[in-house]
Amino acid sequence: METATADKIETKYVQKDYKSDVNVRWCPGCGDFAILSCVHKAMAELNIHPHETVVVSGIGCSSRLPYYMNTYGFHGIHGRAAAIATGVKVANPNLNVWVTTGDGDSLAIGGNHFIHAVRRNVDINIILFNNKIYGLTKGQYSPTSDRGFISKSSPYGTIEDPFRPSELCFGARGTFFARAIDVDMKNTTEIMVAAAKHKGASVVEVLQNCIIFNNGIHDKIADRAWKAEKTVMLRHGEKMLFGKENDRGIVLDGWNLKAVTLGEEGYTIDDVLVHDATTPDNTLHIKLSLMGYDNDLPVALGVIRSVDSPSYDSDYEEQIAEVQRKTGKQSFTDFLMSSAHIWEIK
C-alpha cells in the first residue's frame, strides 16, 4: 500500500507483502510455522523493503525459510549461512540481511562461521532455531542436546556436554543476544524487531519444537500451565519480575542470582534487579542467559544483551573510503593499473 506525502510516495508494507507463493513444507505442528509468521510480522513492523532484504540459510528444516519469503534469498550449503551473509552485507551494506539457521547447522559444521560473524559484529540478524535435535536428517542428537539424551545416533545416551548458544555468543564478544519461544509469537516478533534495529550482529535463539523427532523438548518452560513460573521476560529498565501473580523476582545472592517470592525472607520489590541490557560488562548477561540450565531459576526470555559497538561493514566502508581518498584510486582496476603494479616484459 502506498501513501502520498508532500514530496514522495511512501510505501507501507503489511505482513502478506513478505510472503512468497511457495507452498510451506514443514511437518504439521512444527514450530517453524510460528517463527516464519513472526519474521513476516517483524519485517512489516520494520517496514523494510522486500527488494532490499536478503534471507540466507544453510541446511536443515529451518533453512527452508528463504523459499517462503518474498525477498531475495540464498539457500547455502551446510553451516555456511553466516559466511555467505557476511559477504552479502559487506558487498552491499544497504541490504537488510537475515540468517535462518538451526542448532546443528550453525553450532556444529558452521560453528566457526557463527562465532566469527559475531566476533566481527557484522550487521546481520541471526535467528537460531534450537530444537536440540537434527530434524531434517531424522533424529540424531545435536550440539545442544542434553547430556544423556537418547537418539538414533546416541541409543545409550549422549556422553557430551552441550553448547549453550548464549555462551558462544558472549564468548565471541557478541553485542546482541535474545531468547524467545516459538509459541510466544507476540514477544518473538517484538524481539526480532529489536534485533533488526540493532547495529551489528544480533543473535536470537528461538526455542523451537520438533514435533516428530523431539516433541515437547521445551514443554518444561513453554507449557501455559506453568510458563509464568518457569520463565522471566526481561525488558531493559524494568524489574526482573515473574510468576502468575508477578510476585516473584530475581535478586543478587552474593555472586549468584536467586529467585525469591516478594514478602518472604524479608525480600521486597526494592531488592529485585532492574534489567540493564546495554551495560558493556557482560558478566550479569551471562548469568541471566544461563538461568534454568542447571539450577531452579526461571529461563530468561527477551533481549538479554544489546550494546552499541562499531559494526564490521560500517568500518570496512570507512576504511575503503579513506584509502581511496589517500591514494586517489577509486577501484580495484585503478589499483592494478597503477605504475607500482605493472611489469614490462622484454
XYZ file of C-alpha atoms in Angstrom:
346
model
C 0.000 0.000 0.000
C 1.303 3.475 -0.876
C 0.509 6.755 0.859
C 1.293 10.173 -0.590
C 3.409 12.696 1.298
C 4.409 16.245 0.390
C 7.461 15.233 -1.613
C 7.371 11.487 -2.134
C 5.367 8.303 -2.217
C 5.854 6.301 0.974
C 5.213 2.560 0.890
C 3.593 0.925 3.895
C 4.145 -2.814 3.854
C 1.964 -5.422 5.539
C 2.672 -9.000 6.567
C 1.494 -10.582 3.316
C 3.975 -8.474 1.315
C 6.781 -10.653 2.659
C 5.107 -13.993 1.892
C 6.062 -15.892 -1.239
C 3.611 -18.049 -3.185
C 5.622 -21.210 -2.434
C 3.720 -23.878 -0.508
C 5.181 -24.145 3.010
C 6.511 -27.660 3.519
C 7.153 -28.381 7.169
C 5.593 -31.103 9.267
C 2.120 -30.147 10.571
C 2.552 -28.695 14.061
C 6.220 -27.749 13.579
C 7.351 -24.669 15.500
C 8.915 -23.323 12.294
C 5.496 -22.114 11.109
C 5.220 -19.754 14.081
C 8.756 -18.452 13.576
C 8.098 -17.801 9.887
C 4.966 -15.843 10.764
C 6.947 -13.800 13.293
C 9.579 -12.974 10.664
C 6.836 -11.733 8.315
C 5.268 -9.653 11.102
C 8.599 -8.215 12.232
C 9.544 -7.141 8.714
C 6.139 -5.496 8.267
C 6.541 -3.609 11.540
C 10.024 -2.502 10.492
C 8.576 -1.568 7.082
C 11.725 -2.714 5.317
C 11.648 -3.002 1.526
C 11.391 -6.629 0.328
C 13.679 -5.802 -2.597
C 16.328 -4.569 -0.153
C 16.129 -7.658 2.049
C 18.084 -10.925 1.814
C 17.391 -14.087 3.813
C 20.293 -16.557 3.884
C 20.222 -20.129 5.188
C 22.326 -23.269 5.338
C 20.971 -26.815 5.600
C 18.196 -28.089 7.843
C 14.464 -27.692 8.373
C 14.933 -24.053 9.384
C 16.918 -23.435 6.222
C 13.862 -23.856 4.006
C 12.629 -20.491 5.242
C 14.048 -18.337 2.390
C 11.699 -20.110 -0.050
C 8.735 -18.730 1.888
C 9.900 -15.119 1.742
C 9.030 -12.559 -0.905
C 12.554 -11.190 -0.617
C 15.908 -12.144 -2.060
C 17.101 -15.445 -0.690
C 20.163 -17.671 -0.715
C 19.988 -21.338 0.286
C 23.606 -22.156 1.057
C 25.389 -25.358 1.965
C 25.641 -26.814 5.433
C 26.918 -24.388 8.071
C 27.918 -21.618 5.672
C 24.998 -19.217 6.083
C 26.866 -16.764 8.340
C 29.816 -16.626 5.936
C 27.564 -16.021 2.933
C 25.580 -13.395 4.817
C 28.811 -11.641 5.779
C 29.785 -11.426 2.111
C 26.350 -10.104 1.142
C 26.396 -7.393 3.814
C 29.956 -6.264 3.113
C 29.329 -6.182 -0.648
C 26.150 -4.129 -0.216
C 25.804 -2.602 3.272
C 22.432 -1.093 2.326
C 20.782 -4.525 2.318
C 18.882 -5.919 5.309
C 20.476 -9.336 5.815
C 18.884 -12.126 7.864
C 20.179 -15.616 8.617
C 17.883 -18.516 9.496
C 19.741 -21.472 10.919
C 19.395 -24.407 13.286
C 21.383 -25.639 16.268
C 23.037 -28.268 14.083
C 23.659 -26.038 11.069
C 25.175 -23.109 12.983
C 26.794 -24.738 16.015
C 28.274 -27.908 14.503
C 29.699 -27.674 10.971
C 29.007 -23.926 10.950
C 30.402 -23.209 14.405
C 33.456 -21.244 13.284
C 31.463 -19.130 10.841
C 28.919 -18.384 13.572
C 31.409 -17.197 16.188
C 33.451 -15.149 13.730
C 30.384 -13.372 12.334
C 29.505 -12.499 15.930
C 33.098 -11.536 16.783
C 33.354 -9.261 13.756
C 29.991 -7.722 14.642
C 28.737 -7.893 11.070
C 25.349 -6.184 10.821
C 23.290 -9.321 10.195
C 20.322 -10.770 12.068
C 20.829 -14.421 13.034
C 17.712 -16.383 14.007
C 18.860 -19.623 15.601
C 16.132 -22.308 15.753
C 17.030 -24.516 18.736
C 15.103 -27.795 18.960
C 18.068 -29.766 20.311
C 17.879 -32.348 17.511
C 18.782 -32.916 13.868
C 15.283 -32.933 12.394
C 15.945 -32.959 8.645
C 18.248 -35.987 8.872
C 15.713 -37.795 11.049
C 16.584 -37.517 14.707
C 20.278 -37.541 15.566
C 21.497 -35.642 18.632
C 22.806 -32.129 18.021
C 25.379 -29.840 19.689
C 22.655 -28.519 22.028
C 21.222 -31.915 23.042
C 21.435 -32.504 26.791
C 23.916 -34.974 28.264
C 22.294 -38.400 28.380
C 19.882 -37.615 25.536
C 18.782 -40.770 23.706
C 18.527 -40.502 19.942
C 19.147 -42.551 16.793
C 22.830 -41.640 16.936
C 23.069 -41.967 20.734
C 20.930 -45.020 21.624
C 22.525 -45.299 25.073
C 22.506 -41.562 25.745
C 24.994 -38.855 24.779
C 28.163 -38.585 26.826
C 28.803 -34.987 25.764
C 28.003 -31.681 27.404
C 26.022 -29.396 25.071
C 26.802 -25.988 23.694
C 24.802 -23.158 25.164
C 24.236 -20.616 22.366
C 24.443 -17.631 24.694
C 27.866 -18.707 25.974
C 29.189 -18.944 22.426
C 27.735 -15.544 21.602
C 29.202 -13.861 24.669
C 32.498 -15.724 24.304
C 32.765 -14.195 20.837
C 32.136 -10.751 22.387
C 28.626 -10.593 20.966
C 26.774 -7.297 21.282
C 23.201 -8.602 20.988
C 21.634 -11.775 22.325
C 17.969 -12.530 22.891
C 15.841 -15.611 23.527
C 12.262 -16.447 22.589
C 9.846 -19.393 22.489
C 8.142 -20.364 19.225
C 4.636 -20.440 20.772
C 5.011 -16.925 22.202
C 4.559 -15.126 18.912
C 3.890 -11.648 20.279
C 7.146 -11.455 22.208
C 9.082 -13.308 19.494
C 8.035 -10.679 16.954
C 8.964 -7.885 19.362
C 12.389 -9.449 19.911
C 13.023 -9.819 16.161
C 12.201 -6.152 15.645
C 14.699 -5.192 18.355
C 17.327 -7.452 16.787
C 16.875 -5.882 13.361
C 17.206 -2.367 14.789
C 20.497 -3.288 16.467
C 23.562 -2.134 14.541
C 25.816 -5.170 14.469
C 25.433 -8.928 14.737
C 22.238 -9.907 16.537
C 21.562 -13.458 17.710
C 18.019 -14.518 18.561
C 17.771 -18.038 19.957
C 14.244 -19.355 19.413
C 13.377 -22.414 21.482
C 11.523 -24.388 18.828
C 9.623 -27.675 18.947
C 10.310 -30.542 16.542
C 7.005 -32.367 16.739
C 8.297 -35.516 15.015
C 11.733 -36.238 16.478
C 11.896 -34.229 19.721
C 8.334 -33.352 20.624
C 7.890 -31.482 23.890
C 11.581 -30.756 24.444
C 10.733 -27.251 25.723
C 7.460 -28.104 27.471
C 9.005 -27.616 30.904
C 9.025 -23.879 30.208
C 6.662 -23.433 27.240
C 3.531 -25.100 28.634
C 0.906 -22.480 29.510
C 0.139 -24.206 32.810
C 3.490 -23.211 34.301
C 5.210 -20.911 31.793
C 4.743 -17.872 34.043
C 6.539 -19.632 36.896
C 9.336 -21.077 34.765
C 10.293 -18.060 32.642
C 11.062 -14.392 33.174
C 10.614 -11.866 30.355
C 13.451 -9.351 30.558
C 12.915 -5.794 29.389
C 15.531 -3.075 29.624
C 14.937 -0.714 32.526
C 12.291 -2.903 34.156
C 12.328 -5.067 37.291
C 13.008 -8.778 36.760
C 9.609 -9.964 37.923
C 7.803 -13.178 37.032
C 5.152 -15.590 38.272
C 1.404 -15.820 37.685
C 0.854 -13.007 40.172
C 4.054 -11.211 39.190
C 5.106 -11.633 42.807
C 8.446 -13.315 42.242
C 11.729 -11.703 41.298
C 15.429 -12.167 40.583
C 17.835 -10.827 43.206
C 21.546 -10.979 43.860
C 22.687 -13.515 46.439
C 26.383 -12.840 46.840
C 27.889 -13.509 43.400
C 24.894 -15.566 42.292
C 21.330 -14.947 41.177
C 18.395 -16.111 43.242
C 14.659 -16.350 42.622
C 12.577 -15.104 45.557
C 8.956 -14.507 46.448
C 8.209 -10.941 47.465
C 7.211 -10.684 51.093
C 9.079 -13.849 52.068
C 12.518 -13.983 53.727
C 12.337 -10.206 54.047
C 12.580 -9.561 50.290
C 10.731 -6.570 48.814
C 10.370 -5.059 45.366
C 13.396 -2.872 46.114
C 15.626 -5.978 46.209
C 14.618 -7.108 42.715
C 17.177 -6.375 39.997
C 16.455 -3.913 37.208
C 17.481 -5.266 33.812
C 20.215 -3.325 32.017
C 20.696 -4.804 28.559
C 23.075 -2.037 27.495
C 25.891 -2.323 30.029
C 29.157 -3.230 28.232
C 30.152 -5.641 31.026
C 28.526 -8.957 30.091
C 29.011 -10.664 33.487
C 25.377 -10.360 34.532
C 24.142 -11.007 30.992
C 25.920 -14.373 31.014
C 24.401 -15.274 34.384
C 20.946 -14.301 33.178
C 21.289 -16.277 29.958
C 22.284 -19.426 31.855
C 19.373 -19.366 34.257
C 17.309 -22.536 34.135
C 20.054 -24.781 32.772
C 21.468 -26.482 35.869
C 19.513 -24.577 38.513
C 15.988 -23.854 39.709
C 15.931 -20.353 38.270
C 13.447 -19.368 35.548
C 14.650 -19.295 31.953
C 15.367 -15.744 30.767
C 13.499 -14.604 27.665
C 13.625 -11.297 25.829
C 16.586 -9.106 24.920
C 19.324 -10.090 27.351
C 22.120 -8.004 25.812
C 22.070 -5.047 23.405
C 25.261 -2.989 23.389
C 26.376 -0.351 20.902
C 29.656 -1.159 19.163
C 31.198 -0.448 15.733
C 29.960 -2.855 13.065
C 32.338 -4.591 10.676
C 30.582 -3.487 7.492
C 30.487 0.192 8.512
C 34.160 0.211 9.474
C 35.010 -1.618 6.250
C 33.228 1.038 4.191
C 35.002 3.827 6.031
C 38.372 2.157 5.567
C 37.867 1.810 1.813
C 36.770 5.450 1.514
C 39.855 6.565 3.442
C 42.208 4.539 1.225
C 40.506 5.900 -1.899
C 40.939 9.436 -0.605
C 44.612 8.991 0.249
C 45.683 7.084 -2.864
C 43.328 8.540 -5.450
C 42.480 5.033 -6.613
C 38.727 4.515 -6.778
C 38.578 0.878 -7.826
C 40.492 -2.383 -7.857
C 41.231 -1.808 -11.543
C 42.827 1.542 -10.711
C 44.978 -0.252 -8.149
C 46.111 -2.932 -10.594
C 46.839 -0.449 -13.359
C 48.960 1.814 -11.171
C 52.647 2.026 -12.079
C 53.684 0.090 -8.991
C 51.834 -2.999 -10.236
C 52.767 -3.010 -13.947
C 55.734 -5.016 -15.196
C 57.135 -4.692 -18.708
C 58.439 -7.958 -20.114
C 61.195 -7.589 -22.684
